[in-house]
Short mmCIF file of C-alpha atoms in Angstrom, two decimals:
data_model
loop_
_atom_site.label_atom_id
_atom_site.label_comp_id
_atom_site.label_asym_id
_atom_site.label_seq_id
_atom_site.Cartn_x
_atom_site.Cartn_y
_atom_site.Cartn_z
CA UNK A 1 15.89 -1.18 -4.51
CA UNK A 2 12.17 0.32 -4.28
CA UNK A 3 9.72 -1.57 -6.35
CA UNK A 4 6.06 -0.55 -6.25
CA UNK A 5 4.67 -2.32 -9.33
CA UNK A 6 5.37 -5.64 -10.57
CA UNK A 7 3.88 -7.67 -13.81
CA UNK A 8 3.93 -11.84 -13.58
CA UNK A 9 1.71 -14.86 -14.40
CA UNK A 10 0.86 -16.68 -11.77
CA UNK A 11 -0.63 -20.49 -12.14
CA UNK A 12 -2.35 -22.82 -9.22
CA UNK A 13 -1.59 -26.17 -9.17
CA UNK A 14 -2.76 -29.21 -11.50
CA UNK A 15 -4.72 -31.73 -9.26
CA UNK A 16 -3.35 -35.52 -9.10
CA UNK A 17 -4.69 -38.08 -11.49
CA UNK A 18 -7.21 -40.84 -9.89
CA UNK A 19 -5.40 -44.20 -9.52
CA UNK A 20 -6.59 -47.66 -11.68
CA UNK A 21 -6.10 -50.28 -9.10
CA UNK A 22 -6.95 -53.63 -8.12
CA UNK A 23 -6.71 -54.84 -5.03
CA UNK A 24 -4.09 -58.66 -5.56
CA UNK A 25 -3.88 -60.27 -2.09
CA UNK A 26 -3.10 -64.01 -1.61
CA UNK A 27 -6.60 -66.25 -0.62
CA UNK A 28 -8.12 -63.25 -1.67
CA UNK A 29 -10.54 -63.93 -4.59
CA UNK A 30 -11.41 -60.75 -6.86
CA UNK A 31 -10.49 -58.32 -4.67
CA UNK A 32 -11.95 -55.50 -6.86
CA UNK A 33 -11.08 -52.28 -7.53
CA UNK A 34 -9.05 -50.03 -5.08
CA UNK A 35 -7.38 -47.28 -6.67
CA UNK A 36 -7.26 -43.85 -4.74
CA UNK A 37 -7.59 -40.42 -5.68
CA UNK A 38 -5.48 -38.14 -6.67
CA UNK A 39 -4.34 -34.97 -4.44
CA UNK A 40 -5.45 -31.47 -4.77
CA UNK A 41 -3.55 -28.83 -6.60
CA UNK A 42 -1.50 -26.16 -4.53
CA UNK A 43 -3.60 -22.88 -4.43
CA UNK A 44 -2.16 -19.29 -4.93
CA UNK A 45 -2.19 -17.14 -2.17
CA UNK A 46 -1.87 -13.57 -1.66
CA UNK A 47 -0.40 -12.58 2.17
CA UNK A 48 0.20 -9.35 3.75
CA UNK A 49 3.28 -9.49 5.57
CA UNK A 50 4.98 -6.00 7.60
CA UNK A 51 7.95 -7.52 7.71
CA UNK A 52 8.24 -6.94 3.52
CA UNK A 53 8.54 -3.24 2.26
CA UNK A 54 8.64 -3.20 -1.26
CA UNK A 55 7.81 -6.16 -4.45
CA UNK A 56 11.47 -5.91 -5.58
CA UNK A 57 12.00 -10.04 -4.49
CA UNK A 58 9.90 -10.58 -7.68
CA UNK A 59 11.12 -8.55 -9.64
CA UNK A 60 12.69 -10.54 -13.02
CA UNK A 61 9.91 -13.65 -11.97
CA UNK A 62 7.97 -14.01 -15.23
CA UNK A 63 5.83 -17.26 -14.00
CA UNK A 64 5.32 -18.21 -10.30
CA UNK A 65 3.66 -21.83 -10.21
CA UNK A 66 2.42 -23.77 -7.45
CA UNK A 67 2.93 -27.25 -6.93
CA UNK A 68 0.78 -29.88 -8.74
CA UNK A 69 -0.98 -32.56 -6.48
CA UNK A 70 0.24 -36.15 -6.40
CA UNK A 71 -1.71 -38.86 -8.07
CA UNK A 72 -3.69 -41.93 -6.10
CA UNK A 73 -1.87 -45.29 -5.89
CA UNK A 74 -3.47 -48.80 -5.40
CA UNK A 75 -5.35 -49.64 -2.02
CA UNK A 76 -7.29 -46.49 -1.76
CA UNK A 77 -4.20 -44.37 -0.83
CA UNK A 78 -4.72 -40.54 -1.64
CA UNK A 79 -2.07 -38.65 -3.45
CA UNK A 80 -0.31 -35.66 -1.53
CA UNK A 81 -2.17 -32.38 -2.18
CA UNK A 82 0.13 -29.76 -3.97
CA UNK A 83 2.19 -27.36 -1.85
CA UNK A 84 0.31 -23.66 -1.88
CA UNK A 85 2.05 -21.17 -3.74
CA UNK A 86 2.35 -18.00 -0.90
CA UNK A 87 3.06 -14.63 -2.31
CA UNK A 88 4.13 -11.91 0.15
CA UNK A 89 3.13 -8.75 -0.66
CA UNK A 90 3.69 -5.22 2.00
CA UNK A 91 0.48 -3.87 3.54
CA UNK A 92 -0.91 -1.64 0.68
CA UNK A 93 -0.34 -3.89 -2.26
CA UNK A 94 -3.31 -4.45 -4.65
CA UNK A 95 -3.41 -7.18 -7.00
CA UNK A 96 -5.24 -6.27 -10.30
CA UNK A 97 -5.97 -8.31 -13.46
CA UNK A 98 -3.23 -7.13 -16.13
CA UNK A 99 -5.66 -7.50 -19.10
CA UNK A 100 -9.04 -6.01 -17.53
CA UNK A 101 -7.53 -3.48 -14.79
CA UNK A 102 -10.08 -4.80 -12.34
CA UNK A 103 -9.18 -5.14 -8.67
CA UNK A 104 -8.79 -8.29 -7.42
CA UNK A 105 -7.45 -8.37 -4.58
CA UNK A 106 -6.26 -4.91 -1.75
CA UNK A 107 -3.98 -6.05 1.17
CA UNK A 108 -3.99 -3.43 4.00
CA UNK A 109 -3.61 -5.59 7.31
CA UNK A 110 -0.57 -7.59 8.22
CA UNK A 111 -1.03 -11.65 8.49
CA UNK A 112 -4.11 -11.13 6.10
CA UNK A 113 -4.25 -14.13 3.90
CA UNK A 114 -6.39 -14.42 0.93
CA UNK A 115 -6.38 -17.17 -2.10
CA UNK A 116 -6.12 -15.70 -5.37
CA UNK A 117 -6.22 -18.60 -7.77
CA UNK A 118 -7.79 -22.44 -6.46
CA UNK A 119 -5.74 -25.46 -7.55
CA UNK A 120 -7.18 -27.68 -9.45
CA UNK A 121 -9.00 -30.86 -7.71
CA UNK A 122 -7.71 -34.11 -7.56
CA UNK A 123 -9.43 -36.63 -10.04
CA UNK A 124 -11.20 -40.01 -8.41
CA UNK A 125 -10.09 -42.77 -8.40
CA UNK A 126 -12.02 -46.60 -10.09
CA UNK A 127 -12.82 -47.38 -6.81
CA UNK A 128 -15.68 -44.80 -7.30
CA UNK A 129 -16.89 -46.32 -9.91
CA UNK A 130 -17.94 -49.78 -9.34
CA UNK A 131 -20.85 -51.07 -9.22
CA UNK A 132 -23.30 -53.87 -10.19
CA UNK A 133 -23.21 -53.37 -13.78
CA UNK A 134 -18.91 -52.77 -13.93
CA UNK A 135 -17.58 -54.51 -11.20
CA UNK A 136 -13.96 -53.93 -12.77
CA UNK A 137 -13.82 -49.91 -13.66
CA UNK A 138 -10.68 -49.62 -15.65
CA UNK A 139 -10.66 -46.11 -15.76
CA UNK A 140 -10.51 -43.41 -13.34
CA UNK A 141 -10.50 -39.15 -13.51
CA UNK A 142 -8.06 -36.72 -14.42
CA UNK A 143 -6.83 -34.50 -12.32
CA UNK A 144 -8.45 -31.06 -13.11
CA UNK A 145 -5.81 -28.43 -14.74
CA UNK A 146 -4.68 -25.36 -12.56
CA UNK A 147 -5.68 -21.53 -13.31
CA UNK A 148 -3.66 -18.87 -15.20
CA UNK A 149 -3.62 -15.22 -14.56
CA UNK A 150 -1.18 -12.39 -15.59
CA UNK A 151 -1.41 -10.13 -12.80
CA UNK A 152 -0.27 -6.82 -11.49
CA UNK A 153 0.95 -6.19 -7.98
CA UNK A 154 1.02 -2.33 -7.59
CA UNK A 155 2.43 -0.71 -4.08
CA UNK A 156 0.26 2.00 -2.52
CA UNK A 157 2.02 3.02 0.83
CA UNK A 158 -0.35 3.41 4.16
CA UNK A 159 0.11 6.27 5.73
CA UNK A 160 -2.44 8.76 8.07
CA UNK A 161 -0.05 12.10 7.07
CA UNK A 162 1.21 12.94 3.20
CA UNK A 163 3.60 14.91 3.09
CA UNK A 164 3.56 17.16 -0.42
CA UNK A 165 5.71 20.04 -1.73
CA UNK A 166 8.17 21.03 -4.60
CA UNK A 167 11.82 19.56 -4.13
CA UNK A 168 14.04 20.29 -1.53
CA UNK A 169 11.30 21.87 0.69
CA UNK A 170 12.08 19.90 3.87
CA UNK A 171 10.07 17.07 3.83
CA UNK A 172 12.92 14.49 4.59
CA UNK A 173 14.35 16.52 7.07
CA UNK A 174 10.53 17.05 8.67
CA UNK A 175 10.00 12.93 8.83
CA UNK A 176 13.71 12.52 9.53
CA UNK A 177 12.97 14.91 13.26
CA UNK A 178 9.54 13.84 13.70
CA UNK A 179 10.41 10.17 13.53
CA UNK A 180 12.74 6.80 12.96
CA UNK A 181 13.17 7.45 9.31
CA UNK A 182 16.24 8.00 7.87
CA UNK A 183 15.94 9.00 4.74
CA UNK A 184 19.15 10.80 2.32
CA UNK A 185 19.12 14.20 3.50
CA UNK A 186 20.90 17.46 1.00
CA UNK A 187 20.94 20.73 -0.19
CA UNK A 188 19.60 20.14 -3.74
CA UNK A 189 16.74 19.07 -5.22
CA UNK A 190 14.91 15.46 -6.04
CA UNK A 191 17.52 13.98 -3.16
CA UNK A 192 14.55 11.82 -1.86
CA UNK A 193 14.13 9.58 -5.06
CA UNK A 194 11.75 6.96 -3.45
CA UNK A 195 8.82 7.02 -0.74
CA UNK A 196 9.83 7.03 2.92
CA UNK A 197 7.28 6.16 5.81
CA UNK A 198 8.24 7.01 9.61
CA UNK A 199 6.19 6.54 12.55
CA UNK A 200 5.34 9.58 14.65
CA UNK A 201 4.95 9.08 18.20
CA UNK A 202 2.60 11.65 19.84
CA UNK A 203 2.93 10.53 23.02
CA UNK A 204 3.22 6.86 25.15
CA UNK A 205 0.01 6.07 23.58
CA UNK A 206 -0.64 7.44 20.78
CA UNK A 207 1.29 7.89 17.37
CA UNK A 208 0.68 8.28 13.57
CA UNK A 209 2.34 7.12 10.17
CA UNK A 210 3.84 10.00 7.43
CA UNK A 211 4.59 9.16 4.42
CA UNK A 212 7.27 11.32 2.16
CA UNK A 213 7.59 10.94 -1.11
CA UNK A 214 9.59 12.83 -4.18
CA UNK A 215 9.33 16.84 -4.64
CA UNK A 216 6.10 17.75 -7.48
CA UNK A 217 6.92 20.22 -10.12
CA UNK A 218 4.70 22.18 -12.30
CA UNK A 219 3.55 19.67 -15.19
CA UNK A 220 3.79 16.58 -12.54
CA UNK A 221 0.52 15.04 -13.57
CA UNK A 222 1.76 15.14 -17.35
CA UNK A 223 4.64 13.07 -16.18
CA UNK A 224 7.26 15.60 -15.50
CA UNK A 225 10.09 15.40 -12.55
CA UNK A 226 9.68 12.08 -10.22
CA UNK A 227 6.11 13.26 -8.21
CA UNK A 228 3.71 11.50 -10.93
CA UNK A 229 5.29 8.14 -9.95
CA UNK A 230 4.91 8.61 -6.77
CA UNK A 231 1.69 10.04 -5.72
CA UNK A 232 -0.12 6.72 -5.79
CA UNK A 233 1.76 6.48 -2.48
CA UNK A 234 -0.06 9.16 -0.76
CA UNK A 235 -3.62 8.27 -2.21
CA UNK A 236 -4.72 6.68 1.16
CA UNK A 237 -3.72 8.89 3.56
CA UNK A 238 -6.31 11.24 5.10
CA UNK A 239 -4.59 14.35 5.12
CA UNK A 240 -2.21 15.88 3.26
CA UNK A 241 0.54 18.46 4.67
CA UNK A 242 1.54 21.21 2.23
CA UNK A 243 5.27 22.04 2.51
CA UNK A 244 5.98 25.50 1.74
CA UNK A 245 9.48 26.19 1.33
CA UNK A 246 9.91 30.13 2.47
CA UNK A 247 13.47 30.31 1.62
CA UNK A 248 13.33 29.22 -1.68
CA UNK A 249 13.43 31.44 -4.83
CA UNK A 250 10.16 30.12 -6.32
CA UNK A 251 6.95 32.54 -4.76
CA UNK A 252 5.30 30.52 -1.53
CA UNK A 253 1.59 31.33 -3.10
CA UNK A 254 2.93 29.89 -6.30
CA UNK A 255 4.04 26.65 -4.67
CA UNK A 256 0.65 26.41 -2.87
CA UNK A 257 -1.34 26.83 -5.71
CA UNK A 258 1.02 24.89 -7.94
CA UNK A 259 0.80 21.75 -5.74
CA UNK A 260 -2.90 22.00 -5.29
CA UNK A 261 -3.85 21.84 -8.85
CA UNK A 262 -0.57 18.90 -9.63
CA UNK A 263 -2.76 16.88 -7.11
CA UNK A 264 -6.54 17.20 -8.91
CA UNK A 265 -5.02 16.95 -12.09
CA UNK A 266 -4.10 13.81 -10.68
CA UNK A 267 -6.79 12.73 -8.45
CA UNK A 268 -9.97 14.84 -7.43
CA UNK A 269 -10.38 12.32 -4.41
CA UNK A 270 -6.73 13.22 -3.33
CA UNK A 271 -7.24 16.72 -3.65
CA UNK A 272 -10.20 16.78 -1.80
CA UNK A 273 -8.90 15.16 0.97
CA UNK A 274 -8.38 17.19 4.37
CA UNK A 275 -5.05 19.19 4.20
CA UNK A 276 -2.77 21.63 6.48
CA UNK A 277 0.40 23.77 5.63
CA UNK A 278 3.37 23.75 7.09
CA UNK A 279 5.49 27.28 6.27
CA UNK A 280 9.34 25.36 6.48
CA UNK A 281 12.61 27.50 6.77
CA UNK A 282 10.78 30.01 8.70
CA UNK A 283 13.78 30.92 10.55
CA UNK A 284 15.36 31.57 7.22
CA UNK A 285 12.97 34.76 6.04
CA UNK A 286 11.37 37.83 8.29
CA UNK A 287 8.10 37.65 9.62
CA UNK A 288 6.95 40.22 7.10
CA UNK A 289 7.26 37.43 4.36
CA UNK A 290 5.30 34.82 5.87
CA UNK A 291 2.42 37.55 6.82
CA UNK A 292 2.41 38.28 2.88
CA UNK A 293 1.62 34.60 2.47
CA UNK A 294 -1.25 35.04 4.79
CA UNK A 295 -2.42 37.95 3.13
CA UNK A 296 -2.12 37.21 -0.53
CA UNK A 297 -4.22 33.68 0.36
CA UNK A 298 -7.13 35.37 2.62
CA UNK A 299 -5.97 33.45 5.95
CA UNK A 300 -7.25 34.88 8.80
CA UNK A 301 -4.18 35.04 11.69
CA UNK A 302 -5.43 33.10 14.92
CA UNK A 303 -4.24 32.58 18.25
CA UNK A 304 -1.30 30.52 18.60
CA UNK A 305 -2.40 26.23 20.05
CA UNK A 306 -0.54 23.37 20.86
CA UNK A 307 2.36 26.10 22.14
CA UNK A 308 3.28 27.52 19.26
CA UNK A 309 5.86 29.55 18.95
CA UNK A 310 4.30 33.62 19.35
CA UNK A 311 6.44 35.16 17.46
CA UNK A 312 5.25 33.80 14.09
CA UNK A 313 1.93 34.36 12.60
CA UNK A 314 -0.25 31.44 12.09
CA UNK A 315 -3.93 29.91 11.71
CA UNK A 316 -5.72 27.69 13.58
CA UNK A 317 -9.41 26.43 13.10
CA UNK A 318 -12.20 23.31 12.81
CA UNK A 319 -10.86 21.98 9.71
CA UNK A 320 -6.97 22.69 8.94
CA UNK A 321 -4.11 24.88 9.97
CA UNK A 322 -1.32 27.20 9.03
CA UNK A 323 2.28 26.85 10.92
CA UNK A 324 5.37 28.35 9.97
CA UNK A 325 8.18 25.47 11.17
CA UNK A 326 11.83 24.68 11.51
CA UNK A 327 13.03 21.08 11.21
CA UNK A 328 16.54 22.66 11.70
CA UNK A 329 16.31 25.16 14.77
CA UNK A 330 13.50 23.34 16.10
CA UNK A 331 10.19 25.66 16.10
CA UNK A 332 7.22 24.41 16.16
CA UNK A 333 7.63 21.09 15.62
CA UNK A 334 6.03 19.80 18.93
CA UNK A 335 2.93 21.90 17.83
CA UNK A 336 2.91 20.63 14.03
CA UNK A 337 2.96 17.14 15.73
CA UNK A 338 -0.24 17.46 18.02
CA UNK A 339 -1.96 19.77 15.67
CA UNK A 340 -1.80 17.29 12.76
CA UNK A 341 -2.71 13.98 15.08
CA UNK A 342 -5.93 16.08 15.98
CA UNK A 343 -6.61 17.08 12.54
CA UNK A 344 -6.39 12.93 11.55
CA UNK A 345 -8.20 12.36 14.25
CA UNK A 346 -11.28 14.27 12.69
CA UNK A 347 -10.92 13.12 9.69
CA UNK A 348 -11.38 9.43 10.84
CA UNK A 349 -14.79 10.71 12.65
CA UNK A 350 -15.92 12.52 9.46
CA UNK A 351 -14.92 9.24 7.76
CA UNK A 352 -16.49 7.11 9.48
CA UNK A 353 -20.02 8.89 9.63
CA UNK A 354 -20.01 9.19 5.59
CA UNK A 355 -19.62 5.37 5.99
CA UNK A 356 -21.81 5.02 8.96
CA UNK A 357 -19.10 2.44 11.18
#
């Protein structure tokens, strides 16, 4: 089961109470006071972990505690600190408060490990406290109580590609070619009904991730169909790839449009991001159709790169691209590969000098 977003209380450790001892030793006269302190509460911890893909393993957890630290015993002997309380979240996950929205806590890189809530300290014990004036302290420190926090774990998938369109436009059979993902593959609509990531290898050295997630219909961003759930997941990628399904019954400038203003309804940022369009089922209509496309939108028809296939128009320039494709027969799927690592490529450079890294 896919579970992006999880709601649970979370509580550190109390620390150990200090220890009221006296040190009782034959021949030895007054041995004074010797009790030790008490052990540290177990922290909560937040760590990123590849090897978990979804929050679905807390999923029916109301209250996750940590352990609470032992208290001190006679002759200065420390109580066991509380065992940490480790949550493992996928890369992507942010942890926000559930009362104040505020963001806590984003975990992007694997084996990242950050602590979320301190356990409480362990209270001293009399030994501490002797001195001239109360040689015989018959009181030591509480252990100090752990923190409480209702948090929200919510799932936003890593990814360099996005891959959007309206259902059944090819997206799952794109990622299922173009990489190891296997994702449920038919001929009718909303079949993908949770967010798939596959890695595409480039070449030996070089690859990229694409993430696919459920078809957007008209009215998405008011909740409508399964794309509003979902398009959290594509909100860090850096570019965004446009399916356009050619052989389907709805118009291809429609669809274009359509899923352009679904995304800054939703998100300016995402909309704004760097995009391309992918023309799918091109063996499926005449040339004539996919020129119309070109036409009706203003593109500009360029020399074929990357070894594109001649016989279809398409558009190549600085900042995006326009290539009919076939997941199916196989066209122009080698060039849709190396044309979108290039275009990520450029959009890490442009990133990177708004930042100045």
């Amino acid at each position: 089961m896919f579970v992006d977003n999880i709601k649970l209380k979370v509580k550190s450790g109390k620390g150990g109470q200090g220890c009221v001892s006296f040190r009782r030793e034959k021949f030895v006269v007054k041995g004074g006071p010797d009790g030790g302190d008490g052990g540290k509460g177990g922290d909560v911890i937040i760590e990123c972990d590849n090897n978990t893909h979804t929050l679905s393993h807390y999923k029916g957890r109301k209250l996750l505690k940590a352990k609470n630290g032992r208290p001190g015993e006679g002759r200065k002997k420390h109580g066991a600190n509380g065992e940490d309380l480790v949550l493992k979240v996928p890369p992507g996950t942010l942890i926000k408060d559930a009362e104040t929205g505020e963001v806590l806590l984003d975990m992007k890189e694997h084996g990242e490990r950050k602590i979320l809530l301190e356990g409480g300290r362990g209270g001293l014990g009399n030994w501490h406290f002797r001195g001239p004036r109360n040689q015989t302290p018959r009181y030591a420190q509480p252990g100090e109580e752990g923190k409480e926090l209702e948090i929200v774990l919510e799932l936003k998938l890593i990814a360099d590609v996005g891959l959007v369109g309206f259902p059944n436009a090819g997206k799952s059979t794109l990622i299922s070619i173009l990489s190891n993902a296997k994702p449920e593959i038919a001929n009718y609509e909303f079949t993908t009904l949770t967010p798939k990531l596959g890695v595409v290898r480039v070449d030996e050295y070089r690859s990229f991730v694409m993430a696919d997630i459920p078809g957007i219909i008209e009215g998405a961003h008011e909740g409508k169909g399964l794309g509003i759930e979902f398009l959290k997941h594509i909100e860090r990628t850096s570019t965004i790839l446009y399916m356009i399904d050619m052989a389907s019954f709805r118009d291809p400038v429609y669809q274009f449009k359509t899923l352009q203003k679904e995304l800054k309804e939703y998100s300016e940022k995402l909309a704004s991001r760097d995009y391309a369009i992918a023309l799918t089922k091109c063996d499926s209509v005449d040339t004539e159709k996919i020129e119309e496309f070109f036409d009706k939108l203003g593109i500009e028809k360029s020399e074929p790169k990357y070894k594109a296939n001649p016989e279809y128009p398409c558009h190549f320039d600085d900042k995006t691209f326009v290539l009919p494709i076939s997941s199916v027969a196989n066209i122009n799927i080698e060039a849709l590969k190396f044309a979108l690592y290039d275009l990520i490529e450029k959009s890490k450079r442009k990133e990177n000098e708004e930042t100045g890294f």
